[in-house]
Each structure stands twice: as C-alpha cells, then as structure tokens.
mmCIF file of C-alpha atoms in Angstrom:
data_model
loop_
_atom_site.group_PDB
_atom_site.id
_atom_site.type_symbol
_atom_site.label_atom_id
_atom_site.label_comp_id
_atom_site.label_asym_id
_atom_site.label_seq_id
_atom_site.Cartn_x
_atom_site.Cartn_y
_atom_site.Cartn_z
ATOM 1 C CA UNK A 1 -16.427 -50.589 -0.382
ATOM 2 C CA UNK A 2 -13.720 -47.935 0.646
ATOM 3 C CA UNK A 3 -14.560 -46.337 3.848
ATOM 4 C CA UNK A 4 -13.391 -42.845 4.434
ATOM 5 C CA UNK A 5 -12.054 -41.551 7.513
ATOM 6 C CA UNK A 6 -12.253 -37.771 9.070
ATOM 7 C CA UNK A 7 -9.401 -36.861 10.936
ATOM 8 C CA UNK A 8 -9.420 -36.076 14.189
ATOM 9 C CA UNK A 9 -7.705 -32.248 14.154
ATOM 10 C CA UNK A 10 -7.557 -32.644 17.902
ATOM 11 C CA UNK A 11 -4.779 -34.861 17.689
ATOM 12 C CA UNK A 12 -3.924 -35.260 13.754
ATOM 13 C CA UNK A 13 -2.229 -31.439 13.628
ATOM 14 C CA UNK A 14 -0.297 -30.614 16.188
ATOM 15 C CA UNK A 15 -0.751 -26.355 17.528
ATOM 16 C CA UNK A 16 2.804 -26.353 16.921
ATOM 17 C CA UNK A 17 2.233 -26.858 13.091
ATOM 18 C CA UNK A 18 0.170 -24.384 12.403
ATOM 19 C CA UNK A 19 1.700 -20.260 13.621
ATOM 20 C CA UNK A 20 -1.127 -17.809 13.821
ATOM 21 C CA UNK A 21 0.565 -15.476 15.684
ATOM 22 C CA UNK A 22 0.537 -11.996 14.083
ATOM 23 C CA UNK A 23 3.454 -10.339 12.429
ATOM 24 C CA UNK A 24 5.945 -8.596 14.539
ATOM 25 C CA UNK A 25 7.598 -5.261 13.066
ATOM 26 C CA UNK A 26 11.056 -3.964 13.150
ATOM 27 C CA UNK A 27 12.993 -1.067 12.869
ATOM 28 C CA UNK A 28 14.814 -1.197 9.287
ATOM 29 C CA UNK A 29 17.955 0.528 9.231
ATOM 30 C CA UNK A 30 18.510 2.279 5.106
ATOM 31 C CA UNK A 31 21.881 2.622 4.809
ATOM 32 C CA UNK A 32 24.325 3.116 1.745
ATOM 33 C CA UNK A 33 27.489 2.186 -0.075
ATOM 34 C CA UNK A 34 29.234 5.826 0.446
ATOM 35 C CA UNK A 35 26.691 7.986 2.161
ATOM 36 C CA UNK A 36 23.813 7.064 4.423
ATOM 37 C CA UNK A 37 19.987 8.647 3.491
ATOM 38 C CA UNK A 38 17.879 9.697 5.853
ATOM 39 C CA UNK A 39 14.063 8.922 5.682
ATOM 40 C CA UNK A 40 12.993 12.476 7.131
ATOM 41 C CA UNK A 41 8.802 12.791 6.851
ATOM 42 C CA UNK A 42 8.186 9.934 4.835
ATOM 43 C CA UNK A 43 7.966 6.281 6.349
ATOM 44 C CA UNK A 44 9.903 3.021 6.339
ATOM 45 C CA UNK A 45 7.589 -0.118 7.997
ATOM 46 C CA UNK A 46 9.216 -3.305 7.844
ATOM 47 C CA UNK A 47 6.985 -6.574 9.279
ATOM 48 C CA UNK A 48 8.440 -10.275 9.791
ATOM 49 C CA UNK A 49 7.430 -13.391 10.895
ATOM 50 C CA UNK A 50 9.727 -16.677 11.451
ATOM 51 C CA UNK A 51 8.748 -19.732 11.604
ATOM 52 C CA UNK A 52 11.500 -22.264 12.869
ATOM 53 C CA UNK A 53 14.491 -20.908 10.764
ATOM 54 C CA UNK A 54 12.173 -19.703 8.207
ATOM 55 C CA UNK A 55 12.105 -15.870 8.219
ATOM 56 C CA UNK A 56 9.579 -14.426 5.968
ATOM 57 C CA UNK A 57 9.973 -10.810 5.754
ATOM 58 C CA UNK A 58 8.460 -7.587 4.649
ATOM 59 C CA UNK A 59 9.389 -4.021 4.020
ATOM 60 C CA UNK A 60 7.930 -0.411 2.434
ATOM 61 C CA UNK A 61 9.480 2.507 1.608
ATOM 62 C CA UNK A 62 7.534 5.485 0.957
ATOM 63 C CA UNK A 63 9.549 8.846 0.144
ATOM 64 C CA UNK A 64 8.600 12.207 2.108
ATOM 65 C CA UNK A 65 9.341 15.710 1.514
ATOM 66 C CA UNK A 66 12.266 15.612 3.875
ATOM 67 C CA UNK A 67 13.559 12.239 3.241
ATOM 68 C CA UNK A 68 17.224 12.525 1.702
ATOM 69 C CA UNK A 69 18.858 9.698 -0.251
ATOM 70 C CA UNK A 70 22.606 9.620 0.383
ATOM 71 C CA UNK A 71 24.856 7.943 -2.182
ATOM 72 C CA UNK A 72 26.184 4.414 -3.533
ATOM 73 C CA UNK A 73 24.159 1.180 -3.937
ATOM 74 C CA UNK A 74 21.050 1.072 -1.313
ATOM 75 C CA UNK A 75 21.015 -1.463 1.642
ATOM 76 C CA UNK A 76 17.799 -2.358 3.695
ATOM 77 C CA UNK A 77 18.436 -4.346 7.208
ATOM 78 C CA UNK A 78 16.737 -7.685 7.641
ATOM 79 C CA UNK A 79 15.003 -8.621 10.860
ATOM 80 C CA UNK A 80 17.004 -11.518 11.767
ATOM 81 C CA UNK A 81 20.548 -12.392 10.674
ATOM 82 C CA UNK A 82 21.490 -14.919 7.481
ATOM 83 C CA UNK A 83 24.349 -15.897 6.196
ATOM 84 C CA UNK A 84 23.031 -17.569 3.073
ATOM 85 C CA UNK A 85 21.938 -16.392 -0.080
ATOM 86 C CA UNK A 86 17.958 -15.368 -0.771
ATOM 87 C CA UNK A 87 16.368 -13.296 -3.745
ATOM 88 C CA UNK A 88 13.515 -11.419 -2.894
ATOM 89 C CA UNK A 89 11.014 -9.836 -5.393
ATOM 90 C CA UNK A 90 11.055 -5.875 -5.190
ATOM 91 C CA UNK A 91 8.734 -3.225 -6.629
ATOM 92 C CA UNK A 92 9.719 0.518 -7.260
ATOM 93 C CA UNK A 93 6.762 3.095 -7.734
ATOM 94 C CA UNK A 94 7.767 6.184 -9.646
ATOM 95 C CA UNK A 95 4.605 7.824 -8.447
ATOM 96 C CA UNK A 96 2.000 8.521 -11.327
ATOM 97 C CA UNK A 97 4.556 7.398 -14.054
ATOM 98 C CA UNK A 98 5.755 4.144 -13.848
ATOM 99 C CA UNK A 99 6.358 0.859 -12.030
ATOM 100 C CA UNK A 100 9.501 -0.883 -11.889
ATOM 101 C CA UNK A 101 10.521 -4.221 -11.157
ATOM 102 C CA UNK A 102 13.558 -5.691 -9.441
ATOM 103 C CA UNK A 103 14.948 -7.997 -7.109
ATOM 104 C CA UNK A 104 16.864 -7.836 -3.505
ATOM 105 C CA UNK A 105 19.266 -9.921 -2.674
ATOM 106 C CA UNK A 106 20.800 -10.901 0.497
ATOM 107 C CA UNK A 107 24.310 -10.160 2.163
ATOM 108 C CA UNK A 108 26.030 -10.747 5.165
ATOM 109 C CA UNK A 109 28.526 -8.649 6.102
ATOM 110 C CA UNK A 110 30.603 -9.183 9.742
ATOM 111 C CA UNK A 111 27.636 -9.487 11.938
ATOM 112 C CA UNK A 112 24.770 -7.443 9.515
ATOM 113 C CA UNK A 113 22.627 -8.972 7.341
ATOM 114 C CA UNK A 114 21.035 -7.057 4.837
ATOM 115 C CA UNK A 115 19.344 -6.866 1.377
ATOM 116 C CA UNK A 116 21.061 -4.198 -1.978
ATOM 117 C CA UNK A 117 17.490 -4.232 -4.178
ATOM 118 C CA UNK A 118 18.322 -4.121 -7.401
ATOM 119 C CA UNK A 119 16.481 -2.571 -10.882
ATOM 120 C CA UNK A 120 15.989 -5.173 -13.476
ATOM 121 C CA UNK A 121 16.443 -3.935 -16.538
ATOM 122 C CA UNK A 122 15.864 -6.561 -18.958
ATOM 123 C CA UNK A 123 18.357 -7.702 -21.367
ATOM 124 C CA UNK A 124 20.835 -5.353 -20.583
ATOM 125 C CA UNK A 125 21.407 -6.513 -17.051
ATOM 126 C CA UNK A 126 20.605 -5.234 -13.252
ATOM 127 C CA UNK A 127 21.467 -2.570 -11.817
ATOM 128 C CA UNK A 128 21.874 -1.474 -8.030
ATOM 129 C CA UNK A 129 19.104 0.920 -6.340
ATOM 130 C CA UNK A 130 20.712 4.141 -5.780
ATOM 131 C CA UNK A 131 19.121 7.809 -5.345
ATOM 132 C CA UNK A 132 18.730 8.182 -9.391
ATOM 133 C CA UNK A 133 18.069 4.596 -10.232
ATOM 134 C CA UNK A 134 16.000 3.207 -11.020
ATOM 135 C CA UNK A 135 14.476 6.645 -11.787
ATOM 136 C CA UNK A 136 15.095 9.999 -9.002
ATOM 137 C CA UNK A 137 13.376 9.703 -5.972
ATOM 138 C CA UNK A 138 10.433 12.181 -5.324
ATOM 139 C CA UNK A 139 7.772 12.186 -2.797
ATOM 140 C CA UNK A 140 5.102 9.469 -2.686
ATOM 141 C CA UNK A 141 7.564 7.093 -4.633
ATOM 142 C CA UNK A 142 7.487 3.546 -2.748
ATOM 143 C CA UNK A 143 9.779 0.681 -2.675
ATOM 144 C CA UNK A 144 8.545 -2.288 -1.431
ATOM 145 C CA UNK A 145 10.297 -6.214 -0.879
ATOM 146 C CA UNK A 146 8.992 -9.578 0.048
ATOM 147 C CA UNK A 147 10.081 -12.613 0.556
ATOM 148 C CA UNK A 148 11.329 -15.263 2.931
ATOM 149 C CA UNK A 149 15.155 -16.583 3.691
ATOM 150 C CA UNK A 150 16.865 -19.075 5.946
ATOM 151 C CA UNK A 151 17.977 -17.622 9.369
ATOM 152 C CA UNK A 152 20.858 -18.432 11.366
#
C-alpha cells in the first residue's frame, strides 16, 4: 500500500517563498523622441511589484481633455532599472471604435530604463506609438502594458 503524506506548510514553504505584499505604485514619466507630452486632466497610474530581480510591472494611460501628446516615438519609464531586453503585451483603446494591439519593448539608455510600445500591424510590420499612431489620440482613449522583466 502507498501511504500518502500531507505536508507540513509550517515548515515545507518557507514565508519567504510566497510575496503577498500589495503592489507599490510609481510615478511614470511619458516622454518622447523629439517633444515631450504632457498628460494634463487625464491620468497615468503605473503599479509594480518585484520579486527578487523579477520586476513585474503595470501601467495605464487614459487621455484627458488637456492632455497634449508631443512628438516622435512614445517612451513610458519603468519602475526599476534593466538593462536587458523584455517584450511586454500592450493594448490601445480608440474609444468606441476600435482596439489595437501591440507590444512594448524595453531600453536602457545611460542610466533610464524605459519601454517605446509599439502598434502591431500585422504583416506589414510594427510601428512606434506616436500622437497619430496607432490612430489620433482623443479623450477617454487608454493605453495600457503588462508584463514582467529582469532588474538590475
């Protein structure tokens, strides 16, 4: 006969394997290839949690009546610094027309890390996020990444 055992959780899993500790948030700085936007009335949350050098990340755009888009290719600031390479999956929300899908990808520039989201357009290629792509920017349209990368 095969006996089974239970495991003792007391000393099986150690407290230091398992991370319930909430989310933090951070301040995500939206910069740009040739001029910076501005997020004005609308909001820009970003959340993150890391776990050893495990950073799993989280961020939401949402476009106000204020909120000016500047020009060149879109960059989003991670919460903690990488230096290697990560693709994270990215929604844009052309609100109450269409949904978009896309990608951000990680970069490391001096001492910023950061991520350029990026439209995927099928079989004709990617293209960079910018204030007309992957449609204009109006108010209530979201953009929104998640993911996780390997910290410094």
């Amino acid at each position: 006969a095969y006996e089974i055992s239970t495991p003792d959780w007391s000393s099986d899993v150690c407290s230091s394997d398992l991370d319930a500790n909430a989310w933090s948030t951070y301040s995500v700085a939206w910069t740009a290839s040739l001029s910076n936007p501005s997020i004005g009335d609308g909001s820009l949350v970003g959340r993150y949690k890391q776990i050893g050098k495990t950073t799993f990340v989280y961020v939401k755009m949402q476009v106000g009546s204020t909120t000016t888009f500047g020009s060149g290719n879109w960059r989003f600031s991670l919460p903690v610094s990488t230096n290697t390479n990560a693709i994270l999956p990215t929604t844009f929300l052309d609100n109450g027309s269409s949904w978009y899908q896309g990608l951000s990808y990680t970069e490391y520039e001096g001492n910023a890390s950061y991520v350029v989201p990026v439209w995927d357009r099928g079989a004709t290629g990617s293209t960079a996020v910018t204030s007309t792509i992957p449609h204009t920017w109006a108010v209530t349209d979201t953009l929104s990444f998640a993911g996780s990368y390997e910290s410094v």
